[in-house]
Short mmCIF file of C-alpha atoms in Angstrom, two decimals:
data_model
loop_
_atom_site.label_atom_id
_atom_site.label_comp_id
_atom_site.label_asym_id
_atom_site.label_seq_id
_atom_site.Cartn_x
_atom_site.Cartn_y
_atom_site.Cartn_z
CA ILE A 7 -32.13 55.51 43.57
CA ILE A 8 -28.47 53.85 43.96
CA LEU A 9 -28.62 50.74 45.36
CA CYS A 10 -26.13 48.76 47.85
CA SER A 11 -24.72 45.36 45.92
CA ILE A 12 -24.72 44.02 49.63
CA SER A 13 -27.49 45.17 51.47
CA GLY A 14 -29.87 45.96 48.61
CA ALA A 15 -30.71 49.04 50.54
CA GLU A 16 -31.10 52.25 49.30
CA CYS A 17 -27.49 53.79 49.97
CA SER A 18 -27.07 57.18 51.97
CA ASN A 19 -23.37 57.65 51.37
CA PRO A 20 -23.01 55.06 47.98
CA CYS A 21 -19.17 54.41 46.65
CA VAL A 22 -17.96 52.77 43.83
CA SER A 23 -15.26 49.97 43.59
CA PRO A 24 -12.65 49.81 40.72
CA GLN A 25 -14.30 46.60 39.20
CA GLY A 26 -17.44 48.94 39.01
CA ASN A 27 -19.61 47.66 42.26
CA VAL A 28 -21.82 50.29 44.19
CA PHE A 29 -21.66 49.86 47.44
CA GLU A 30 -23.09 51.36 50.97
CA LYS A 31 -19.54 52.70 52.28
CA ARG A 32 -20.45 51.94 55.82
CA VAL A 33 -21.44 48.64 54.56
CA LEU A 34 -18.38 47.79 52.83
CA LEU A 35 -15.61 49.11 55.06
CA SER A 36 -17.56 47.10 58.34
CA LEU A 37 -17.10 44.28 55.98
CA LEU A 38 -13.56 45.17 54.88
CA THR A 39 -12.70 44.36 58.41
CA THR A 40 -13.83 41.37 59.02
CA ASN A 41 -12.97 39.63 55.36
CA GLY A 42 -9.28 40.88 55.26
CA GLY A 43 -9.74 43.32 52.59
CA THR A 44 -11.58 41.25 50.31
CA CYS A 45 -13.97 42.03 47.33
CA PRO A 46 -17.25 40.84 48.69
CA ILE A 47 -18.41 40.21 45.13
CA THR A 48 -14.96 39.79 42.90
CA LYS A 49 -12.94 38.56 45.66
CA ALA A 50 -9.99 40.91 44.98
CA PRO A 51 -8.46 42.91 47.21
CA LEU A 52 -9.75 46.17 47.90
CA THR A 53 -9.11 49.07 50.81
CA GLU A 54 -10.58 52.30 51.82
CA ASP A 55 -8.44 53.69 49.14
CA ASP A 56 -9.62 52.48 46.14
CA LEU A 57 -13.30 53.64 46.78
CA ILE A 58 -14.45 56.08 44.76
CA ASP A 59 -17.36 58.37 46.54
CA ILE A 60 -21.11 58.95 44.45
CA VAL A 61 -22.75 62.32 44.79
CA PRO A 62 -25.86 62.01 44.15
CA ALA A 63 -27.06 65.25 42.46
CA PRO A 64 -29.43 67.41 45.21
CA ARG A 65 -32.94 66.35 45.24
CA SER A 66 -34.05 69.52 46.47
CA THR A 67 -32.64 73.22 46.89
CA VAL A 68 -34.41 74.01 50.48
CA PRO A 69 -31.95 73.49 52.50
CA ALA A 70 -32.79 71.24 55.35
CA ALA A 71 -33.91 71.87 58.80
CA PRO A 72 -31.20 71.42 61.13
CA THR A 73 -32.00 68.45 64.21
CA SER A 74 -33.44 69.73 66.79
CA VAL A 75 -31.71 68.82 69.86
CA SER A 76 -35.16 67.78 71.24
CA GLY A 77 -34.66 64.74 68.20
CA ALA A 78 -31.10 63.64 69.57
CA GLY A 79 -32.31 60.93 71.55
CA PHE A 80 -34.68 59.45 68.51
CA GLY A 81 -31.71 60.11 65.64
CA GLY A 82 -29.24 57.58 68.52
CA LEU A 83 -31.85 54.80 68.80
CA LEU A 84 -32.32 54.43 64.77
CA ALA A 85 -28.69 54.92 64.18
CA SER A 86 -28.02 52.19 66.56
CA MET A 87 -30.63 50.04 64.34
CA GLN A 88 -29.24 50.87 61.35
CA THR A 89 -25.56 49.44 62.70
CA GLU A 90 -28.03 46.47 63.33
CA TRP A 91 -29.23 46.54 60.04
CA ASP A 92 -26.21 46.25 58.06
CA ALA A 93 -24.77 43.85 60.12
CA LEU A 94 -27.75 41.63 59.25
CA MET A 95 -27.50 42.53 55.80
CA VAL A 96 -23.55 41.63 55.56
CA GLU A 97 -24.49 38.28 57.72
CA THR A 98 -27.30 37.54 54.58
CA PHE A 99 -25.01 37.87 51.85
CA ASN A 100 -22.46 35.57 53.20
CA LEU A 101 -24.91 33.12 54.05
CA LYS A 102 -26.24 33.40 50.58
CA SER A 103 -22.50 33.33 48.88
CA ALA A 104 -21.87 30.33 51.22
CA LEU A 105 -24.92 28.55 49.99
CA GLU A 106 -24.37 28.81 46.92
CA GLU A 107 -20.64 27.32 47.06
CA THR A 108 -22.26 24.43 49.11
CA ARG A 109 -24.79 23.75 46.07
CA ARG A 110 -22.05 23.96 43.55
CA GLU A 111 -19.84 20.94 45.57
CA LEU A 112 -22.72 19.07 46.43
CA SER A 113 -23.54 18.49 42.98
CA GLN A 114 -19.92 17.41 42.04
CA ALA A 115 -20.11 15.25 44.53
CA LEU A 116 -23.73 13.42 43.60
CA TYR A 117 -22.03 13.13 40.60
CA GLN A 118 -18.94 11.06 41.55
CA ASN A 119 -20.80 9.36 43.13
CA ASP A 120 -23.38 8.00 40.47
CA ALA A 121 -20.05 7.54 37.93
CA ALA A 122 -18.58 5.12 40.70
CA VAL A 123 -21.93 3.33 41.36
CA ARG A 124 -21.84 2.28 37.84
CA VAL A 125 -18.23 1.49 38.05
CA ILE A 126 -19.33 -0.55 40.87
CA ALA A 127 -22.43 -2.57 39.06
CA ARG A 128 -20.19 -3.19 35.69
CA LEU A 129 -17.41 -4.73 37.85
CA THR A 130 -19.95 -6.95 39.74
CA MET A 131 -21.47 -8.08 36.86
CA GLU A 132 -17.90 -8.88 35.18
CA ARG A 133 -16.62 -10.97 38.65
CA ASP A 134 -19.92 -12.96 38.74
CA GLN A 135 -19.83 -13.78 35.11
CA ALA A 136 -15.73 -14.80 35.46
CA ARG A 137 -16.94 -16.65 38.43
CA GLN A 138 -19.65 -18.34 36.78
CA MET A 139 -17.65 -19.87 33.60
CA LEU A 140 -14.81 -20.93 36.10
CA ALA A 141 -17.50 -23.06 38.02
CA GLN A 142 -18.54 -24.42 34.96
CA GLY A 143 -15.08 -25.07 33.94
CA GLY A 144 -14.20 -27.23 36.41
CA GLY A 145 -15.60 -29.97 34.99
CA GLU A 146 -14.65 -32.27 32.24
CA SER A 147 -14.56 -31.56 28.73
CA GLN A 148 -17.54 -33.28 26.92
CA GLN A 149 -16.98 -34.99 23.27
CA ALA A 150 -20.03 -36.11 21.07
CA SER A 151 -20.30 -37.27 17.76
CA ALA A 152 -23.05 -36.43 15.35
CA SER A 153 -23.52 -37.91 11.79
CA GLY A 154 -27.16 -38.17 9.87
CA GLY A 155 -28.23 -38.61 6.64
CA GLY A 156 -26.51 -36.74 4.09
CA GLY A 157 -23.48 -36.05 7.00
CA GLY A 158 -21.84 -38.64 6.94
CA ASP A 159 -19.26 -40.23 8.96
CA ASP A 160 -17.71 -36.78 10.68
CA ASP A 161 -17.30 -36.02 13.43
CA MET A 162 -18.58 -33.02 15.55
CA ASP A 163 -16.74 -31.50 18.11
CA VAL A 164 -18.42 -30.07 21.37
CA VAL A 165 -17.08 -26.76 23.36
CA ASP A 166 -18.73 -26.52 26.78
CA SER A 167 -20.02 -22.92 27.82
CA ALA A 168 -16.74 -22.57 29.65
CA GLY A 169 -14.55 -22.73 26.24
CA GLY A 170 -13.33 -25.96 26.64
CA GLY A 171 -14.10 -28.90 24.04
CA GLY A 172 -12.19 -31.09 22.21
CA LYS A 173 -10.62 -28.70 19.87
CA ALA A 174 -11.24 -25.03 21.62
CA GLY A 175 -14.13 -23.94 19.00
CA ILE A 176 -14.26 -23.63 15.54
CA PRO A 177 -11.42 -24.97 13.33
CA LYS A 178 -9.21 -21.90 12.04
CA PRO A 179 -10.00 -22.39 8.06
CA ASP A 180 -13.90 -21.67 8.84
CA LEU A 181 -13.07 -19.13 11.27
CA ASP A 182 -11.01 -17.27 9.20
CA VAL A 183 -13.88 -17.09 6.80
CA MET A 184 -15.87 -15.39 9.26
CA VAL A 185 -14.03 -13.12 10.79
CA ALA A 186 -13.68 -12.08 7.07
CA LYS A 187 -16.71 -11.20 6.70
CA TRP A 188 -17.35 -10.09 10.25
CA THR A 189 -14.34 -7.65 9.34
CA GLU A 190 -16.33 -6.26 5.80
CA LEU A 191 -19.75 -6.02 7.46
CA SER A 192 -19.17 -4.39 10.74
CA LYS A 193 -17.05 -1.38 8.96
CA GLY A 194 -20.05 -0.93 6.33
CA ARG A 195 -22.42 -0.69 9.16
CA LYS A 196 -22.95 2.64 9.85
CA GLY A 197 -22.62 4.08 6.74
CA ARG A 198 -24.93 1.40 5.45
CA ALA A 199 -27.31 2.94 2.56
CA LEU A 200 -30.98 2.74 3.36
CA PRO A 201 -33.41 1.78 0.12
CA SER A 202 -35.26 4.82 -1.80
CA ASN A 203 -38.61 3.64 -0.92
CA GLN A 204 -37.91 2.58 2.62
CA ALA A 205 -40.81 2.55 4.07
CA SER A 206 -41.32 5.21 7.51
CA ALA A 207 -43.92 4.60 10.89
CA SER A 208 -46.73 6.75 9.00
CA ASP A 209 -46.59 3.75 5.97
CA ALA A 210 -46.99 1.10 8.55
CA ALA A 211 -49.97 2.63 9.80
CA SER A 212 -51.95 2.72 6.88
CA PHE A 213 -51.41 -1.18 6.37
CA LYS A 214 -54.54 -2.99 5.49
CA ALA A 215 -54.91 -6.82 4.11
CA SER A 216 -54.00 -7.13 0.75
CA SER A 217 -53.83 -10.73 0.03
CA SER A 218 -54.92 -14.07 2.19
CA THR A 219 -53.34 -17.67 0.89
CA ASN A 220 -53.78 -21.04 2.55
CA LEU A 221 -50.93 -23.64 2.71
CA HIS A 222 -49.72 -26.82 3.84
CA LYS A 223 -51.81 -29.53 4.54
CA SER A 224 -55.52 -29.41 5.47
CA SER A 225 -55.46 -32.57 7.19
CA GLY A 226 -54.32 -34.03 10.41
CA LYS A 227 -52.22 -31.26 12.75
CA THR A 228 -52.49 -28.21 10.29
CA GLY A 229 -51.04 -24.77 10.49
CA ILE A 230 -48.07 -22.79 9.81
CA THR A 231 -45.71 -22.55 12.33
CA CYS A 232 -42.70 -19.91 10.58
CA VAL A 233 -42.09 -17.88 7.99
CA ASP A 234 -38.86 -16.17 6.36
CA VAL A 235 -39.05 -13.67 3.34
CA CYS A 236 -36.09 -14.03 1.12
CA ALA A 237 -33.72 -11.07 1.27
CA ASP A 238 -32.39 -11.69 -2.48
CA ASP A 239 -36.04 -11.78 -4.38
CA SER A 240 -38.71 -10.09 -1.60
CA ASP A 241 -41.18 -11.93 -3.64
CA LEU A 242 -40.12 -15.48 -2.15
CA VAL A 243 -41.76 -16.61 1.10
CA LEU A 244 -40.93 -19.60 2.91
CA THR A 245 -42.72 -21.44 5.46
CA GLY A 246 -42.87 -24.47 7.46
CA GLY A 247 -45.35 -26.15 8.97
CA ASN A 248 -47.15 -28.68 11.46
CA ASP A 249 -47.66 -31.25 7.87
CA LYS A 250 -44.15 -31.51 8.32
CA GLN A 251 -43.36 -29.30 5.25
CA ALA A 252 -41.45 -25.98 3.59
CA ILE A 253 -43.56 -24.24 0.99
CA VAL A 254 -42.01 -22.03 -1.17
CA PHE A 255 -44.61 -19.47 -2.66
CA SER A 256 -44.43 -16.99 -5.04
CA ARG A 257 -46.18 -13.38 -3.42
CA GLY A 258 -46.52 -12.09 -7.21
CA GLU A 259 -47.39 -14.94 -8.67
CA GLY A 260 -50.04 -15.97 -5.58
CA LYS A 261 -49.21 -19.89 -6.00
CA MET A 262 -46.96 -21.83 -4.18
CA ARG A 263 -43.41 -22.58 -6.16
CA ALA A 264 -42.05 -25.81 -4.26
CA ALA A 265 -43.79 -28.23 -1.39
CA ARG A 266 -40.90 -30.70 0.09
CA ALA A 267 -40.89 -32.84 3.48
CA ALA A 268 -38.80 -31.42 6.13
CA GLY A 269 -39.00 -34.11 8.69
CA THR A 270 -41.15 -36.99 10.58
CA LYS A 271 -42.48 -34.21 13.29
CA PRO A 272 -43.73 -30.34 12.43
CA VAL A 273 -41.03 -27.99 10.97
CA ARG A 274 -39.76 -25.96 13.51
CA SER A 275 -37.87 -23.09 11.82
CA VAL A 276 -37.09 -22.23 8.08
CA ALA A 277 -34.29 -19.78 6.83
CA TRP A 278 -33.85 -19.04 2.76
CA VAL A 279 -29.62 -19.08 2.18
CA ASN A 280 -30.25 -17.19 -0.97
CA SER A 281 -33.24 -17.40 -3.48
CA GLY A 282 -32.19 -20.51 -4.77
CA THR A 283 -31.45 -22.87 -1.48
CA PHE A 284 -32.86 -22.93 1.79
CA VAL A 285 -32.28 -24.98 5.30
CA THR A 286 -35.04 -26.20 7.62
CA GLY A 287 -35.29 -27.85 11.02
CA SER A 288 -37.04 -30.06 12.33
CA ALA A 289 -38.83 -31.25 15.69
CA ASP A 290 -37.44 -34.36 15.13
CA GLY A 291 -33.93 -33.02 15.56
CA THR A 292 -33.42 -32.96 11.39
CA VAL A 293 -31.56 -30.33 9.93
CA LYS A 294 -32.32 -30.31 6.26
CA LEU A 295 -30.43 -28.06 2.73
CA PHE A 296 -33.15 -27.77 -0.30
CA GLY A 297 -31.71 -26.28 -4.02
CA GLY A 298 -31.52 -26.15 -7.67
CA GLU A 299 -34.32 -24.97 -9.76
CA ASP A 300 -37.00 -27.24 -7.97
CA TYR A 301 -35.79 -26.80 -4.34
CA ALA A 302 -34.35 -30.74 -4.43
CA GLU A 303 -33.38 -32.45 -0.94
CA LEU A 304 -29.45 -31.76 -1.09
CA GLY A 305 -28.40 -33.22 2.52
CA SER A 306 -29.37 -33.48 5.88
CA LEU A 307 -27.68 -34.15 9.07
CA ASP A 308 -29.62 -35.67 12.94
CA LEU A 309 -28.53 -33.27 15.78
CA GLU A 310 -30.54 -36.13 17.89
CA SER A 311 -32.39 -33.19 19.94
CA PRO A 312 -35.30 -31.01 19.02
CA VAL A 313 -34.29 -28.33 16.67
CA VAL A 314 -35.88 -24.85 17.89
CA GLU A 315 -33.90 -22.00 15.17
CA VAL A 316 -31.66 -22.39 12.59
CA SER A 317 -29.91 -19.16 11.15
CA VAL A 318 -27.62 -18.90 7.85
CA GLN A 319 -24.37 -17.16 8.95
CA PRO A 320 -23.79 -14.01 6.58
CA THR A 321 -20.94 -16.49 4.73
CA GLY A 322 -23.96 -17.95 3.54
CA ALA A 323 -21.42 -21.20 3.71
CA TYR A 324 -22.57 -22.23 6.89
CA CYS A 325 -26.20 -21.81 9.31
CA PHE A 326 -26.53 -21.89 13.18
CA ALA A 327 -29.20 -24.73 14.50
CA SER A 328 -29.93 -24.40 18.03
CA THR A 329 -31.68 -27.51 19.88
CA GLU A 330 -33.84 -28.20 23.07
CA ASP A 331 -30.73 -29.64 24.67
CA SER A 332 -28.70 -26.59 24.77
CA LYS A 333 -26.34 -26.55 21.84
CA VAL A 334 -25.87 -24.17 19.17
CA HIS A 335 -24.60 -26.34 16.44
CA LEU A 336 -22.36 -24.40 13.55
CA LEU A 337 -23.17 -26.77 9.91
CA GLY A 338 -21.27 -26.40 6.99
CA ILE A 339 -23.42 -25.98 4.38
CA ALA A 340 -21.46 -24.67 0.95
CA GLY A 341 -21.61 -28.28 -0.57
CA ASP A 342 -24.22 -29.79 -1.88
CA ASP A 343 -24.45 -31.61 2.10
CA VAL A 344 -25.08 -30.48 5.60
CA LYS A 345 -21.84 -31.58 7.64
CA ALA A 346 -21.05 -30.93 11.11
CA ILE A 347 -18.73 -28.85 12.61
CA VAL A 348 -18.97 -27.51 15.90
CA ALA A 349 -21.05 -28.04 19.10
CA PHE A 350 -21.53 -25.50 21.82
CA SER A 351 -22.88 -26.89 24.60
CA ASP A 352 -24.61 -24.77 27.50
CA ASP A 353 -26.06 -25.70 30.87
CA GLY A 354 -27.22 -28.81 30.75
CA LYS A 355 -30.21 -27.92 32.79
CA LEU A 356 -31.13 -25.18 30.86
CA LYS A 357 -33.53 -25.91 27.42
CA TYR A 358 -33.64 -23.80 24.63
CA SER A 359 -36.77 -22.43 23.43
CA CYS A 360 -35.24 -20.00 20.14
CA GLY A 361 -32.08 -18.59 18.72
CA ALA A 362 -30.73 -15.87 16.49
CA CYS A 363 -27.47 -15.21 14.71
CA HIS A 364 -26.41 -11.83 14.80
CA VAL A 365 -26.45 -9.69 12.04
CA ASP A 366 -21.89 -10.39 11.90
CA GLY A 367 -22.00 -14.20 12.06
CA LEU A 368 -20.13 -14.27 15.55
CA ILE A 369 -22.33 -13.59 18.27
CA TYR A 370 -25.11 -16.43 18.67
CA GLY A 371 -28.16 -15.81 20.93
CA ALA A 372 -30.05 -18.08 22.78
CA GLY A 373 -33.44 -18.16 24.55
CA CYS A 374 -34.52 -20.22 27.51
CA GLU A 375 -37.36 -21.69 29.17
CA ASP A 376 -36.30 -20.32 32.15
CA GLY A 377 -36.41 -16.49 30.99
CA SER A 378 -32.55 -16.50 30.13
CA VAL A 379 -30.91 -15.06 27.17
CA ARG A 380 -27.38 -16.53 26.60
CA ILE A 381 -24.88 -15.10 24.65
CA TRP A 382 -22.23 -16.42 23.18
CA ASP A 383 -19.23 -15.18 21.47
CA LEU A 384 -18.46 -17.81 18.78
CA LYS A 385 -14.46 -16.17 17.48
CA LYS A 386 -13.70 -17.43 20.90
CA GLY A 387 -15.78 -20.56 21.09
CA GLU A 388 -17.45 -19.15 25.09
CA LEU A 389 -20.34 -17.88 26.69
CA ALA A 390 -19.94 -14.42 26.77
CA GLY A 391 -22.86 -13.48 29.00
CA GLU A 392 -26.35 -13.59 30.02
CA ILE A 393 -29.82 -11.55 30.23
CA LYS A 394 -32.63 -12.11 32.57
CA VAL A 395 -35.77 -11.48 31.81
CA ASP A 396 -39.11 -12.14 33.12
CA ALA A 397 -40.79 -14.95 31.50
CA ALA A 398 -39.72 -17.71 29.18
CA VAL A 399 -38.42 -16.64 25.74
CA LYS A 400 -39.85 -18.25 22.23
CA SER A 401 -38.11 -16.01 19.76
CA LEU A 402 -34.60 -14.16 19.73
CA SER A 403 -34.08 -11.14 16.93
CA PHE A 404 -30.77 -9.31 16.61
CA ALA A 405 -31.39 -5.88 14.70
CA GLU A 406 -29.35 -4.28 11.68
CA ASN A 407 -27.46 -1.89 14.17
CA GLY A 408 -25.91 -4.96 15.76
CA TYR A 409 -26.57 -3.83 19.29
CA TYR A 410 -30.45 -4.56 19.73
CA VAL A 411 -31.65 -7.84 20.10
CA VAL A 412 -35.41 -8.17 20.76
CA ALA A 413 -36.77 -11.03 22.82
CA GLY A 414 -40.51 -12.37 22.60
CA CYS A 415 -41.57 -13.48 25.51
CA GLU A 416 -44.51 -15.85 27.26
CA ASP A 417 -45.90 -13.25 29.23
CA GLY A 418 -47.49 -10.99 25.80
CA TYR A 419 -44.19 -8.95 25.71
CA ALA A 420 -41.66 -8.13 22.94
CA ARG A 421 -38.83 -7.07 25.27
CA VAL A 422 -35.80 -4.91 23.53
CA LEU A 423 -32.12 -5.93 25.12
CA ASP A 424 -28.91 -3.67 24.79
CA LEU A 425 -25.55 -6.40 24.04
CA ARG A 426 -23.90 -3.19 25.15
CA LYS A 427 -25.41 -2.68 28.26
CA MET A 428 -26.60 -6.49 28.76
CA LYS A 429 -30.05 -5.70 29.46
CA GLU A 430 -33.53 -4.90 29.01
CA ILE A 431 -33.97 -1.04 28.16
CA GLY A 432 -37.95 -1.36 26.94
CA LYS A 433 -40.25 -3.38 26.31
CA SER A 434 -43.88 -3.16 24.08
CA GLY A 435 -46.94 -5.41 24.18
CA GLY A 436 -49.21 -6.65 27.02
CA GLU A 437 -51.44 -10.14 28.35
CA ASP A 438 -53.90 -9.12 25.40
CA PHE A 439 -51.62 -10.13 22.64
CA GLY A 440 -50.91 -13.37 24.00
CA PRO A 441 -47.63 -15.16 23.88
CA VAL A 442 -45.61 -13.44 21.68
CA GLY A 443 -43.86 -15.73 19.04
CA SER A 444 -41.85 -13.95 16.38
CA ALA A 445 -40.63 -10.26 16.73
CA ALA A 446 -38.28 -8.67 14.46
CA PHE A 447 -36.54 -4.93 14.07
CA ASP A 448 -36.82 -3.47 9.85
CA GLY A 449 -33.69 -2.62 8.08
CA SER A 450 -34.20 0.35 9.26
CA VAL A 451 -33.89 0.00 12.62
CA LYS A 452 -36.71 2.65 13.10
CA MET A 453 -39.50 0.24 13.03
CA LEU A 454 -40.38 -3.47 15.63
CA ALA A 455 -42.90 -5.49 14.50
CA PHE A 456 -44.43 -8.61 17.23
CA CYS A 457 -46.92 -11.13 16.89
CA GLY A 458 -48.58 -12.48 19.95
CA THR A 459 -51.17 -15.68 19.56
CA LYS A 460 -53.81 -13.03 19.61
CA LYS A 461 -52.63 -9.83 16.92
CA ALA A 462 -49.42 -8.55 15.40
CA ALA A 463 -48.40 -4.97 16.21
CA VAL A 464 -45.81 -2.00 15.00
CA VAL A 465 -44.22 -0.02 17.35
CA GLU A 466 -41.03 2.86 16.35
CA VAL A 467 -37.83 2.47 18.21
CA LYS A 468 -37.33 3.57 21.30
CA LYS A 469 -41.03 4.84 21.62
CA TRP A 470 -41.82 1.34 22.66
CA GLY A 471 -45.13 1.47 24.19
CA ASP A 472 -46.73 3.53 21.57
CA VAL A 473 -48.56 0.99 19.46
CA VAL A 474 -48.42 2.47 16.00
CA ALA A 475 -50.74 -0.25 14.14
CA GLU A 476 -52.03 -3.63 15.37
CA TYR A 477 -52.66 -6.22 12.64
CA LYS A 478 -55.89 -8.26 13.31
CA GLY A 479 -57.44 -11.38 11.00
CA HIS A 480 -56.44 -14.85 11.92
CA LYS A 481 -58.89 -17.33 12.39
CA LYS A 482 -56.56 -19.53 14.99
CA ASP A 483 -53.35 -18.41 16.68
CA MET A 484 -50.98 -16.11 14.88
CA THR A 485 -47.51 -17.89 15.06
CA ALA A 486 -44.79 -15.37 12.98
CA LEU A 487 -44.27 -12.68 11.00
CA ALA A 488 -41.18 -11.25 8.69
CA TRP A 489 -40.54 -7.92 6.96
CA GLY A 490 -40.88 -7.79 3.24
CA GLU A 491 -38.46 -5.57 1.47
CA ALA A 492 -37.61 -1.45 2.40
CA SER A 493 -40.31 -2.50 5.03
CA ARG A 494 -43.35 -1.62 2.56
CA CYS A 495 -45.06 -4.79 3.77
CA ILE A 496 -45.04 -7.37 6.96
CA VAL A 497 -45.76 -11.16 6.05
CA THR A 498 -47.78 -13.16 8.97
CA VAL A 499 -48.68 -17.07 9.35
CA GLY A 500 -50.94 -18.71 11.74
CA LEU A 501 -52.25 -22.05 12.62
CA ASP A 502 -55.00 -21.06 10.59
CA ARG A 503 -53.30 -21.73 7.48
CA ALA A 504 -52.96 -18.67 6.48
CA LEU A 505 -50.69 -16.77 4.77
CA LYS A 506 -51.71 -12.74 5.09
CA GLN A 507 -49.80 -9.75 3.16
CA TRP A 508 -50.03 -6.40 4.94
CA SER A 509 -48.86 -3.84 2.59
#
């Protein structure tokens, strides 16, 4: 059986084109008279002379009986119906061809429309940010001075969120040191090697409480509020508490190395500089530096507003402290003292609740009680942008890849933000976790750990809704957590004064 490429019906008078397509000759000639002599399949020029007739093998050696005269009327009717059928097949073929072409055009138009919408959205965001910065820059610049117990009479320049201020940002000698470190870290970020014993999500799923130690005072207002594991020596854990103390704890020895008074009010944040030095931030506005063999107090500075977070700049010569009055302070800690360098002042109507320094050291994020995350470009000395979330932000932490940041929120969710898109890309948790006071990516950026007041959990990166493991066991509210070396353990603390290790 030979089928026509146009009608799909069996050919009674088949022919083949130079391109190898088979047609019913009658149908093809009818179509060539209407389309200007073009092959309906290949669109190449085609004439009747180009066609080659196909003579099928005879089906029978018995000659056909002659058509009777009485059947002439019926035969004419069949011929008329055949002509109409051929015309219908030609029209159907043309409609199918037109439909396919329309589909291709529609697909291209939809793609172009989607690209245009994305460009418009980005331009609108940049316009709104520019308007906001222009409005904030319209006011007069402010200058303030800050001095403390160890800070002497050094003046601190205050730069507002539009980039104005006394000396327009970080002094050049300090900025040059930071930029050199930023260049070094950013170049090696993609090729960064992971430890050979790096833990995976399946390892985290099997973590159990391996130890529990009560720290800080048991009288008065009790509980541990913050924790940090030393990057240089993961055996050392630093905690701050409601008892106004900072404690250095050795995991291997299972005992305290030092307990130091960090202020007159609860300690809000602690951070290791190296295994022999650490800084603390207190609700009384004091930032203190401790170091030496016995972790003695080296210096302090009063920032005149409750400190919500302290973090060490990657050079180790500086630290950042964010305060409730919506300021980010850059402090020098290279010597045996804490020195004020510059403060970046945000909108006075905002109240900072947390903060974090970027892993490369030239970006700082501050979380606010109104659900906004403010991103500071420290190199330019100005506010770079804002990301809004649906609940008050209680904690912030940047990932080692440089573009993820996780915000622990009051509504029980750890929200993952992407600095490249300046928007939320996922969330983990729920109301059953309680307010999320701490969250952190592991060093491989393959896992995210976070803790609410009721429990902690680990999820895999990009699988935000799938909990790998949950950790419970604190008798009172859980307050903070930190990853250990190679992500092989997690340390959690709470208001029950317990420091628990999960491994």
